[in-house]
Amino acid sequence: MKHNDNPLKLHSQMNLHSFIIHFFVFCSGFIIGITLNLSFSNTDVPFHSHFTQFSSAISSPPSSTSRNVADDTKIVTENESKESTQLPETMHIESNGTQNDDSRESSEMPETVNIEQKGSQDNGSTESIEMPETVIIEQKDTQNNDLRESSEMPATVITQNNDSKESSALPGTMPIEQNDTQNNTSLDYDRYPNRIQEMHHLSDYALISRALSVDHETDQNEIVPKVAFMFLTRGNLHLAPLWDLFFKGHEGLYSVYVHTQPTFNGTFPENSVFHGRRIPSKRVEWGKFNMIEAEKRLLASALLDTSNQRFVLLSESCIPLFNFTTIYSYLINSTETFVEAYDLPGPVGQGRYNPRMKPEITLEQWRKGSQWFQMDRELALEIISDQKYMALFKRFCKPACYSDEHYIPTFVNMKFWEKNSNRTLTWVDWTMGGPHPTRFGRMQVTVELLKGMRSGKKCLYNGEETNVCSLFARKFLPNAVDRLLKLAPKVMKF
């Protein structure tokens, strides 16, 4: 046997092999440790826990039911991401409290969803209004959309932001908007003239119901009172240029409403006060009860604005006899209503009474008067809410009984006679006799005629005698408009 190998040399080689093996094992462990640290650096579990799991996995054989830690982490991450994005209960909360656009925006704002979920999962839209911090976050992320919505829904923005300036400037807007927020309908005709068209689909009952639901107890010290000029017409307003001149420069002190035949397709210039002022209208026939229904539509439409404190019914043939300042002051400062109501014996007065109206209306209560009234808000509300006496007139007052000459005069005489002056402020000439008053064309309009209408008699105003008894006059033909425009600065002072 040949012993060529040196034992010392052989031992040294074995030690070298052992060192290499241990060095390789050490490097492998180091590399694996670094890899695990990088893999789990984004998780919330400490690194030493992962290393322990890894060591256990190496020391114990794998079973058919065991799963890789990375797979577990992936599943947990997916579940958490699903839960963070799928919050149907919070989505419902926001959609209940805001418009549809807001609910879409809320799904794009997880920070808002988390706050809403934390404070108001059960209380819905009520708490979303009471939490200003939630509103602030929504405004921060959706500023442009909120600005667009604030121009369309001023009452909603006022309620959430407590903007005292807007609410005090528009005290009549906020209750209306709140009542109609669900229908996205604004009834503030003066700020949004185009929206008067949105009311045309309403029935008379719905229109009156909305008018009665408005907060009519608004503190009068907080508003600038306005006069509602309500025009009941058959067609075009040929005297509109005269009225435009009358209203010029007095914006914010008046409102205009026009009821015309549904078949009328005419329009007014955009610079006219009558542009876009047509209310929901139905067919009106002379002497028929539907004329009363038209008057109630005008009153209901005007009552939607709580700034309107006086209500004047006019026709297309009416003109103002004084300038706006005089008429406005006369109406706003009056302590009385102006509804003509008198007892007239004979066939065209008491002879029109139907005994079948008893006992609700007696002959002693029956009155006649001009339909062209001027009244305050209290009386206007009573008239549109009346169903009892209106039903009697509709059933028993038919031609030759004319409801427009008897319904309101009788109603006022029965319930509000103490506040009524028993006269109208609209001048008219019945001296020619017949069913219609005298009409005035271009050739009949003179300075003397207009002066006589302005101060031709004596009457009482707030308990004192005055010669200003008529503020308006009729019946003027369309061809008189140029003559009236020429005389207006000289005689009527506008």
Short mmCIF file of C-alpha atoms in Angstrom, two decimals:
data_model
loop_
_atom_site.label_atom_id
_atom_site.label_comp_id
_atom_site.label_asym_id
_atom_site.label_seq_id
_atom_site.Cartn_x
_atom_site.Cartn_y
_atom_site.Cartn_z
CA MET A 1 0.00 0.00 0.00
CA LYS A 2 1.26 3.35 -1.05
CA HIS A 3 1.14 6.14 1.42
CA ASN A 4 1.83 9.15 -0.72
CA ASP A 5 -0.65 11.53 1.08
CA ASN A 6 0.56 13.53 3.98
CA PRO A 7 -1.84 13.27 6.95
CA LEU A 8 -1.26 16.87 7.93
CA LYS A 9 -1.95 18.01 4.43
CA LEU A 10 -5.12 15.92 4.28
CA HIS A 11 -6.37 17.46 7.52
CA SER A 12 -5.76 20.93 6.21
CA GLN A 13 -7.77 20.20 3.08
CA MET A 14 -10.67 18.91 5.14
CA ASN A 15 -10.65 22.06 7.26
CA LEU A 16 -10.68 24.18 4.11
CA HIS A 17 -13.66 22.27 2.74
CA SER A 18 -15.52 22.72 6.00
CA PHE A 19 -14.81 26.46 6.03
CA ILE A 20 -16.07 26.85 2.50
CA ILE A 21 -19.29 25.00 3.34
CA HIS A 22 -19.91 27.11 6.46
CA PHE A 23 -19.14 30.32 4.59
CA PHE A 24 -21.59 29.35 1.85
CA VAL A 25 -24.30 28.61 4.43
CA PHE A 26 -23.67 31.92 6.17
CA CYS A 27 -23.89 33.92 2.93
CA SER A 28 -27.05 32.12 1.90
CA GLY A 29 -28.71 32.95 5.21
CA PHE A 30 -27.62 36.55 4.97
CA ILE A 31 -28.99 36.91 1.44
CA ILE A 32 -32.29 35.25 2.42
CA GLY A 33 -32.61 37.59 5.40
CA ILE A 34 -32.14 40.66 3.24
CA THR A 35 -34.71 39.34 0.75
CA LEU A 36 -37.29 38.74 3.48
CA ASN A 37 -36.71 42.19 4.93
CA LEU A 38 -37.36 43.80 1.55
CA SER A 39 -40.44 41.64 0.96
CA PHE A 40 -42.14 42.55 4.23
CA SER A 41 -40.93 46.10 4.67
CA ASN A 42 -44.38 47.49 3.60
CA THR A 43 -46.39 45.42 6.06
CA ASP A 44 -47.32 46.27 9.63
CA VAL A 45 -45.81 42.99 11.03
CA PRO A 46 -42.24 43.38 12.45
CA PHE A 47 -39.41 41.81 10.56
CA HIS A 48 -38.47 39.43 13.37
CA SER A 49 -41.92 37.83 13.14
CA HIS A 50 -41.43 37.12 9.46
CA PHE A 51 -37.99 35.70 10.13
CA THR A 52 -39.42 33.40 12.80
CA GLN A 53 -42.10 32.22 10.37
CA PHE A 54 -39.46 31.66 7.74
CA SER A 55 -37.28 29.63 10.13
CA SER A 56 -40.24 27.53 11.15
CA ALA A 57 -41.05 26.88 7.54
CA ILE A 58 -37.51 25.65 6.92
CA SER A 59 -37.34 23.50 10.04
CA SER A 60 -40.75 21.84 9.55
CA PRO A 61 -41.86 20.01 6.46
CA PRO A 62 -44.62 21.62 4.37
CA SER A 63 -48.17 20.27 4.67
CA SER A 64 -51.01 20.25 2.19
CA THR A 65 -52.94 22.87 4.22
CA SER A 66 -50.11 25.42 4.70
CA ARG A 67 -49.96 28.67 2.67
CA ASN A 68 -47.11 30.94 1.80
CA VAL A 69 -46.80 34.10 3.90
CA ALA A 70 -46.62 36.27 0.81
CA ASP A 71 -49.93 34.78 -0.40
CA ASP A 72 -51.52 35.56 2.98
CA THR A 73 -50.27 39.11 2.80
CA LYS A 74 -51.64 39.51 -0.71
CA ILE A 75 -55.07 38.29 0.32
CA VAL A 76 -55.18 40.58 3.35
CA THR A 77 -54.13 43.55 1.24
CA GLU A 78 -56.84 42.83 -1.35
CA ASN A 79 -59.51 42.49 1.34
CA GLU A 80 -58.45 45.75 2.95
CA SER A 81 -58.52 47.56 -0.37
CA LYS A 82 -61.99 46.23 -1.09
CA GLU A 83 -63.28 47.32 2.30
CA SER A 84 -61.78 50.79 1.93
CA THR A 85 -63.49 51.37 -1.40
CA GLN A 86 -66.78 49.56 -0.86
CA LEU A 87 -68.78 51.52 1.71
CA PRO A 88 -72.38 51.31 0.53
CA GLU A 89 -73.81 52.53 3.81
CA THR A 90 -71.71 55.69 3.66
CA MET A 91 -72.62 56.27 0.03
CA HIS A 92 -76.28 56.11 0.92
CA ILE A 93 -75.75 58.61 3.71
CA GLU A 94 -74.21 61.16 1.38
CA SER A 95 -76.73 60.63 -1.37
CA ASN A 96 -79.55 61.24 1.10
CA GLY A 97 -78.13 64.55 2.19
CA THR A 98 -76.97 66.00 -1.14
CA GLN A 99 -77.75 66.02 -4.83
CA ASN A 100 -76.83 63.18 -7.16
CA ASP A 101 -73.67 64.93 -8.27
CA ASP A 102 -72.47 65.04 -4.66
CA SER A 103 -72.93 61.29 -4.24
CA ARG A 104 -70.73 60.67 -7.24
CA GLU A 105 -68.11 63.02 -5.87
CA SER A 106 -68.17 61.35 -2.46
CA SER A 107 -66.95 58.05 -3.96
CA GLU A 108 -63.88 59.92 -5.20
CA MET A 109 -63.07 61.35 -1.76
CA PRO A 110 -62.07 58.54 0.64
CA GLU A 111 -61.08 61.02 3.34
CA THR A 112 -64.61 62.45 3.33
CA VAL A 113 -66.11 58.97 3.33
CA ASN A 114 -64.08 58.02 6.39
CA ILE A 115 -65.27 61.05 8.33
CA GLU A 116 -68.88 60.56 7.30
CA GLN A 117 -68.69 56.89 8.24
CA LYS A 118 -67.22 57.68 11.61
CA GLY A 119 -69.79 60.22 12.67
CA SER A 120 -73.03 59.63 10.80
CA GLN A 121 -73.65 56.13 9.56
CA ASP A 122 -76.99 55.91 11.30
CA ASN A 123 -78.21 59.48 11.25
CA GLY A 124 -78.06 60.02 7.50
CA SER A 125 -78.56 63.44 5.99
CA THR A 126 -79.49 65.11 9.26
CA GLU A 127 -76.02 64.82 10.75
CA SER A 128 -74.34 65.69 7.47
CA ILE A 129 -75.96 69.12 7.70
CA GLU A 130 -74.99 69.54 11.34
CA MET A 131 -71.28 68.72 10.81
CA PRO A 132 -69.51 71.78 9.38
CA GLU A 133 -66.19 69.96 9.19
CA THR A 134 -67.71 67.53 6.71
CA VAL A 135 -69.06 70.36 4.62
CA ILE A 136 -65.66 72.06 4.65
CA ILE A 137 -63.89 68.95 3.37
CA GLU A 138 -66.45 68.50 0.62
CA GLN A 139 -66.05 72.11 -0.41
CA LYS A 140 -62.25 71.72 -0.44
CA ASP A 141 -62.34 68.80 -2.87
CA THR A 142 -65.29 69.91 -5.00
CA GLN A 143 -65.02 73.67 -5.02
CA ASN A 144 -65.99 74.17 -8.65
CA ASN A 145 -69.01 71.91 -8.46
CA ASP A 146 -70.19 73.58 -5.25
CA LEU A 147 -69.97 76.98 -6.91
CA ARG A 148 -72.16 75.81 -9.74
CA GLU A 149 -74.65 74.30 -7.35
CA SER A 150 -74.71 77.38 -5.13
CA SER A 151 -75.92 79.45 -8.07
CA GLU A 152 -78.74 77.01 -8.67
CA MET A 153 -79.76 76.36 -5.07
CA PRO A 154 -79.11 79.45 -2.96
CA ALA A 155 -81.29 78.25 -0.09
CA THR A 156 -79.32 75.03 0.32
CA VAL A 157 -76.01 76.86 0.44
CA ILE A 158 -77.38 79.43 2.86
CA THR A 159 -78.58 76.71 5.19
CA GLN A 160 -75.25 74.85 5.25
CA ASN A 161 -72.94 77.83 5.35
CA ASN A 162 -75.11 80.07 7.58
CA ASP A 163 -74.51 82.98 5.22
CA SER A 164 -76.35 85.76 7.03
CA LYS A 165 -75.76 88.23 4.24
CA GLU A 166 -77.61 86.21 1.62
CA SER A 167 -80.36 85.13 3.98
CA SER A 168 -81.04 88.70 5.07
CA ALA A 169 -80.89 89.98 1.51
CA LEU A 170 -83.26 87.31 0.31
CA PRO A 171 -85.45 86.40 3.26
CA GLY A 172 -88.20 85.14 1.01
CA THR A 173 -85.95 82.78 -0.93
CA MET A 174 -84.79 80.50 1.80
CA PRO A 175 -88.20 79.02 2.90
CA ILE A 176 -89.26 78.49 -0.72
CA GLU A 177 -86.05 76.84 -1.67
CA GLN A 178 -86.22 74.62 1.38
CA ASN A 179 -89.76 73.58 0.55
CA ASP A 180 -88.84 72.80 -3.02
CA THR A 181 -85.28 71.48 -2.70
CA GLN A 182 -86.43 67.92 -3.33
CA ASN A 183 -88.03 68.95 -6.62
CA ASN A 184 -85.07 71.12 -7.65
CA THR A 185 -87.50 73.96 -8.26
CA SER A 186 -86.81 77.51 -7.33
CA LEU A 187 -89.68 79.94 -7.01
CA ASP A 188 -87.65 83.08 -6.51
CA TYR A 189 -88.89 84.66 -9.71
CA ASP A 190 -87.09 87.98 -9.29
CA ARG A 191 -83.57 86.50 -9.00
CA TYR A 192 -84.24 83.74 -11.54
CA PRO A 193 -86.83 85.05 -14.04
CA ASN A 194 -86.44 82.05 -16.33
CA ARG A 195 -87.61 79.70 -13.59
CA ILE A 196 -91.12 81.11 -13.67
CA GLN A 197 -91.54 78.83 -16.68
CA GLU A 198 -90.87 75.78 -14.53
CA MET A 199 -94.16 76.29 -12.71
CA HIS A 200 -96.31 75.82 -15.80
CA HIS A 201 -96.75 72.10 -15.19
CA LEU A 202 -98.38 72.67 -11.79
CA SER A 203 -102.09 72.33 -11.17
CA ASP A 204 -103.97 75.14 -9.45
CA TYR A 205 -104.10 73.06 -6.27
CA ALA A 206 -100.33 72.45 -6.30
CA LEU A 207 -99.57 76.13 -6.96
CA ILE A 208 -101.83 77.33 -4.15
CA SER A 209 -100.47 74.67 -1.80
CA ARG A 210 -96.94 75.90 -2.38
CA ALA A 211 -97.99 79.49 -1.81
CA LEU A 212 -99.64 78.55 1.49
CA SER A 213 -96.57 76.57 2.62
CA VAL A 214 -94.28 79.61 2.45
CA ASP A 215 -93.23 81.14 5.77
CA HIS A 216 -95.50 84.18 5.85
CA GLU A 217 -94.43 85.20 9.36
CA THR A 218 -91.19 86.78 8.15
CA ASP A 219 -90.13 89.75 10.24
CA GLN A 220 -91.10 92.77 8.18
CA ASN A 221 -88.16 94.72 9.57
CA GLU A 222 -85.79 92.37 7.76
CA ILE A 223 -87.14 92.90 4.26
CA VAL A 224 -87.66 95.65 1.73
CA PRO A 225 -91.38 95.43 0.93
CA LYS A 226 -92.37 95.12 -2.69
CA VAL A 227 -95.58 95.73 -4.63
CA ALA A 228 -96.76 92.89 -6.88
CA PHE A 229 -98.23 94.18 -10.13
CA MET A 230 -100.42 91.39 -11.53
CA PHE A 231 -101.64 91.73 -15.12
CA LEU A 232 -104.70 89.73 -16.17
CA THR A 233 -104.67 89.98 -19.96
CA ARG A 234 -106.23 88.44 -23.04
CA GLY A 235 -103.15 88.75 -25.21
CA ASN A 236 -100.37 91.22 -25.83
CA LEU A 237 -99.59 94.14 -23.55
CA HIS A 238 -99.68 97.00 -26.04
CA LEU A 239 -99.08 99.54 -23.29
CA ALA A 240 -95.91 97.76 -22.12
CA PRO A 241 -93.59 100.63 -23.23
CA LEU A 242 -95.43 102.97 -20.84
CA TRP A 243 -95.11 100.51 -17.96
CA ASP A 244 -91.41 99.93 -18.72
CA LEU A 245 -90.88 103.66 -18.38
CA PHE A 246 -92.87 103.68 -15.14
CA PHE A 247 -90.80 100.90 -13.54
CA LYS A 248 -87.41 102.11 -14.76
CA GLY A 249 -84.92 102.73 -11.97
CA HIS A 250 -86.98 101.10 -9.21
CA GLU A 251 -85.73 97.53 -9.38
CA GLY A 252 -86.12 95.63 -6.12
CA LEU A 253 -89.31 97.45 -5.12
CA TYR A 254 -91.75 95.66 -7.41
CA SER A 255 -92.61 92.30 -8.94
CA VAL A 256 -94.46 91.69 -12.20
CA TYR A 257 -96.72 88.73 -13.04
CA VAL A 258 -98.66 88.18 -16.26
CA HIS A 259 -101.61 85.81 -16.80
CA THR A 260 -102.68 85.57 -20.42
CA GLN A 261 -104.56 83.17 -22.66
CA PRO A 262 -102.68 79.88 -23.24
CA THR A 263 -103.01 80.41 -27.00
CA PHE A 264 -101.03 83.65 -26.83
CA ASN A 265 -97.57 83.08 -28.33
CA GLY A 266 -96.23 86.62 -28.19
CA THR A 267 -93.01 87.56 -26.41
CA PHE A 268 -91.59 90.69 -24.86
CA PRO A 269 -88.16 92.20 -25.47
CA GLU A 270 -85.46 91.04 -23.08
CA ASN A 271 -85.07 94.57 -21.70
CA SER A 272 -88.78 94.75 -20.79
CA VAL A 273 -90.02 94.16 -17.24
CA PHE A 274 -92.57 91.75 -18.74
CA HIS A 275 -89.97 89.46 -20.26
CA GLY A 276 -90.24 85.98 -18.76
CA ARG A 277 -92.97 87.02 -16.29
CA ARG A 278 -95.81 84.87 -17.61
CA ILE A 279 -97.21 82.58 -14.90
CA PRO A 280 -99.07 79.25 -15.38
CA SER A 281 -102.13 80.32 -17.34
CA LYS A 282 -105.41 78.75 -18.39
CA ARG A 283 -108.27 79.85 -20.60
CA VAL A 284 -110.30 82.78 -19.25
CA GLU A 285 -113.73 83.76 -20.58
CA TRP A 286 -115.43 87.07 -19.95
CA GLY A 287 -118.06 86.79 -17.22
CA LYS A 288 -117.18 83.17 -16.38
CA PHE A 289 -115.95 81.81 -13.07
CA ASN A 290 -112.58 80.90 -14.57
CA MET A 291 -111.71 84.59 -14.25
CA ILE A 292 -111.69 84.15 -10.45
CA GLU A 293 -109.45 81.11 -10.85
CA ALA A 294 -107.03 83.22 -12.91
CA GLU A 295 -106.96 85.89 -10.21
CA LYS A 296 -106.11 83.23 -7.62
CA ARG A 297 -103.28 81.97 -9.81
CA LEU A 298 -101.83 85.46 -9.93
CA LEU A 299 -102.15 85.89 -6.18
CA ALA A 300 -100.63 82.47 -5.44
CA SER A 301 -97.68 83.14 -7.74
CA ALA A 302 -97.03 86.53 -6.15
CA LEU A 303 -97.37 85.16 -2.60
CA LEU A 304 -94.44 82.82 -3.20
CA ASP A 305 -92.20 85.86 -2.73
CA THR A 306 -92.52 86.96 0.90
CA SER A 307 -91.18 90.40 -0.02
CA ASN A 308 -94.43 91.12 -1.85
CA GLN A 309 -96.61 92.98 0.66
CA ARG A 310 -99.15 94.67 -1.63
CA PHE A 311 -100.98 93.15 -4.58
CA VAL A 312 -102.48 95.11 -7.46
CA LEU A 313 -104.68 93.55 -10.15
CA LEU A 314 -104.46 95.27 -13.54
CA SER A 315 -105.51 94.63 -17.15
CA GLU A 316 -103.74 95.23 -20.43
CA SER A 317 -105.73 98.47 -20.80
CA CYS A 318 -104.62 99.99 -17.46
CA ILE A 319 -102.14 102.83 -17.04
CA PRO A 320 -100.41 104.39 -13.99
CA LEU A 321 -101.57 107.91 -13.17
CA PHE A 322 -98.59 108.82 -10.98
CA ASN A 323 -94.90 108.02 -10.89
CA PHE A 324 -93.62 104.88 -9.18
CA THR A 325 -92.50 106.61 -5.98
CA THR A 326 -95.94 108.07 -5.33
CA ILE A 327 -97.80 104.84 -6.03
CA TYR A 328 -95.37 102.72 -4.04
CA SER A 329 -95.58 105.00 -0.99
CA TYR A 330 -99.37 105.19 -1.21
CA LEU A 331 -99.77 101.40 -1.21
CA ILE A 332 -97.04 100.38 1.25
CA ASN A 333 -98.01 102.98 3.87
CA SER A 334 -101.74 102.35 3.70
CA THR A 335 -103.50 100.82 6.68
CA GLU A 336 -106.40 99.61 4.55
CA THR A 337 -107.17 97.33 1.63
CA PHE A 338 -108.81 98.68 -1.50
CA VAL A 339 -111.64 96.41 -2.60
CA GLU A 340 -114.76 98.09 -3.86
CA ALA A 341 -117.79 96.55 -2.14
CA TYR A 342 -121.25 98.10 -2.08
CA ASP A 343 -124.87 97.03 -1.77
CA LEU A 344 -126.75 97.70 -4.99
CA PRO A 345 -130.49 97.08 -5.16
CA GLY A 346 -131.94 96.04 -8.51
CA PRO A 347 -131.35 93.35 -11.11
CA VAL A 348 -127.58 93.93 -11.60
CA GLY A 349 -126.90 93.95 -7.86
CA GLN A 350 -129.10 92.12 -5.37
CA GLY A 351 -130.96 90.56 -8.29
CA ARG A 352 -127.94 88.37 -9.02
CA TYR A 353 -128.02 86.74 -5.61
CA ASN A 354 -129.07 83.09 -5.56
CA PRO A 355 -131.00 82.07 -2.40
CA ARG A 356 -129.49 78.61 -2.67
CA MET A 357 -126.29 80.12 -1.25
CA LYS A 358 -127.94 80.32 2.17
CA PRO A 359 -127.11 79.94 4.98
CA GLU A 360 -123.42 80.44 4.19
CA ILE A 361 -124.10 83.65 2.23
CA THR A 362 -127.20 85.73 2.82
CA LEU A 363 -128.71 88.53 0.77
CA GLU A 364 -127.66 91.04 3.44
CA GLN A 365 -124.04 89.99 2.97
CA TRP A 366 -124.15 90.08 -0.84
CA ARG A 367 -122.00 92.82 -2.40
CA LYS A 368 -120.92 94.11 -5.79
CA GLY A 369 -117.76 95.93 -6.84
CA SER A 370 -114.89 96.36 -9.28
CA GLN A 371 -112.66 93.36 -9.80
CA TRP A 372 -109.53 95.58 -9.97
CA PHE A 373 -108.39 95.35 -6.37
CA GLN A 374 -105.38 96.45 -4.30
CA MET A 375 -104.89 94.37 -1.15
CA ASP A 376 -102.38 93.40 1.51
CA ARG A 377 -100.76 90.02 2.10
CA GLU A 378 -103.15 88.91 4.82
CA LEU A 379 -106.21 89.27 2.61
CA ALA A 380 -104.45 87.70 -0.38
CA LEU A 381 -103.70 84.60 1.71
CA GLU A 382 -107.32 84.35 2.86
CA ILE A 383 -108.60 84.55 -0.69
CA ILE A 384 -106.38 81.84 -2.17
CA SER A 385 -107.07 79.52 0.77
CA ASP A 386 -110.85 79.90 0.58
CA GLN A 387 -112.67 76.83 -0.71
CA LYS A 388 -116.02 77.14 1.02
CA TYR A 389 -117.35 80.34 -0.56
CA MET A 390 -115.57 79.77 -3.83
CA ALA A 391 -117.46 76.50 -4.31
CA LEU A 392 -120.78 78.29 -3.73
CA PHE A 393 -119.99 80.96 -6.32
CA LYS A 394 -118.79 78.42 -8.82
CA ARG A 395 -122.04 76.48 -8.46
CA PHE A 396 -124.64 79.21 -8.08
CA CYS A 397 -123.20 82.41 -9.65
CA LYS A 398 -123.44 81.97 -13.41
CA PRO A 399 -124.31 84.54 -16.07
CA ALA A 400 -126.12 86.85 -15.62
CA CYS A 401 -124.34 86.62 -12.26
CA TYR A 402 -120.69 87.51 -12.74
CA SER A 403 -118.36 86.17 -10.07
CA ASP A 404 -115.59 88.68 -10.80
CA GLU A 405 -117.95 91.47 -9.66
CA HIS A 406 -119.31 89.69 -6.58
CA TYR A 407 -117.03 86.99 -5.14
CA ILE A 408 -114.22 89.09 -3.63
CA PRO A 409 -116.48 92.04 -2.65
CA THR A 410 -118.86 89.66 -0.83
CA PHE A 411 -116.00 87.71 0.77
CA VAL A 412 -114.33 90.88 2.06
CA ASN A 413 -117.64 92.29 3.30
CA MET A 414 -118.29 89.12 5.32
CA LYS A 415 -114.84 88.65 6.89
CA PHE A 416 -112.61 91.73 6.50
CA TRP A 417 -114.88 94.74 6.23
CA GLU A 418 -113.17 96.54 9.13
CA LYS A 419 -109.89 96.85 7.20
CA ASN A 420 -111.41 97.64 3.85
CA SER A 421 -111.84 101.11 2.34
CA ASN A 422 -114.73 99.96 0.14
CA ARG A 423 -113.20 101.66 -2.90
CA THR A 424 -110.88 100.75 -5.73
CA LEU A 425 -107.78 102.67 -6.77
CA THR A 426 -108.46 102.10 -10.48
CA TRP A 427 -110.35 104.89 -12.23
CA VAL A 428 -112.96 103.89 -14.80
CA ASP A 429 -115.80 105.69 -16.59
CA TRP A 430 -119.22 103.99 -16.55
CA THR A 431 -121.20 107.07 -17.54
CA MET A 432 -121.90 105.72 -21.02
CA GLY A 433 -123.88 102.78 -19.61
CA GLY A 434 -123.80 99.20 -20.83
CA PRO A 435 -121.69 96.21 -19.78
CA HIS A 436 -118.35 97.83 -20.70
CA PRO A 437 -116.75 101.14 -19.59
CA THR A 438 -115.66 103.98 -21.82
CA ARG A 439 -112.56 103.34 -23.93
CA PHE A 440 -109.91 105.96 -24.68
CA GLY A 441 -107.94 106.01 -27.91
CA ARG A 442 -105.23 108.32 -29.14
CA MET A 443 -107.58 111.22 -29.91
CA GLN A 444 -109.27 111.07 -26.49
CA VAL A 445 -106.04 111.20 -24.45
CA THR A 446 -105.46 114.77 -23.32
CA VAL A 447 -103.77 116.57 -20.46
CA GLU A 448 -107.17 117.55 -19.05
CA LEU A 449 -108.39 113.95 -19.11
CA LEU A 450 -105.37 112.65 -17.23
CA LYS A 451 -105.47 115.46 -14.65
CA GLY A 452 -109.13 114.78 -13.98
CA MET A 453 -108.37 111.12 -13.36
CA ARG A 454 -105.57 112.04 -10.97
CA SER A 455 -107.39 114.49 -8.72
CA GLY A 456 -111.00 114.78 -9.72
CA LYS A 457 -112.62 113.85 -6.38
CA LYS A 458 -112.12 113.59 -2.62
CA CYS A 459 -111.65 110.49 -0.48
CA LEU A 460 -110.13 109.26 2.77
CA TYR A 461 -106.63 107.87 3.04
CA ASN A 462 -105.59 106.49 6.46
CA GLY A 463 -108.42 108.50 7.99
CA GLU A 464 -107.51 111.82 6.35
CA GLU A 465 -109.08 113.53 3.37
CA THR A 466 -107.11 113.61 0.11
CA ASN A 467 -107.68 114.27 -3.57
CA VAL A 468 -105.45 111.36 -4.61
CA CYS A 469 -108.11 108.67 -4.88
CA SER A 470 -107.07 106.79 -8.04
CA LEU A 471 -103.58 105.51 -8.81
CA PHE A 472 -104.47 103.71 -12.05
CA ALA A 473 -106.97 104.18 -14.87
CA ARG A 474 -108.57 102.20 -17.67
CA LYS A 475 -109.66 101.54 -20.41
CA PHE A 476 -106.97 102.68 -22.90
CA LEU A 477 -106.64 101.36 -26.44
CA PRO A 478 -103.33 100.23 -27.99
CA ASN A 479 -103.16 103.24 -30.31
CA ALA A 480 -102.99 105.55 -27.27
CA VAL A 481 -99.51 104.40 -26.21
CA ASP A 482 -97.52 107.00 -28.18
CA ARG A 483 -99.68 109.81 -26.85
CA LEU A 484 -99.34 108.52 -23.31
CA LEU A 485 -95.55 108.26 -23.62
CA LYS A 486 -95.45 111.86 -24.74
CA LEU A 487 -97.60 113.11 -21.85
CA ALA A 488 -96.12 110.91 -19.11
CA PRO A 489 -93.18 113.19 -18.17
CA LYS A 490 -95.40 116.26 -18.09
CA VAL A 491 -98.52 114.92 -16.37
CA MET A 492 -97.65 111.66 -14.58
CA LYS A 493 -94.09 112.81 -13.73
CA PHE A 494 -92.18 109.80 -15.05
#
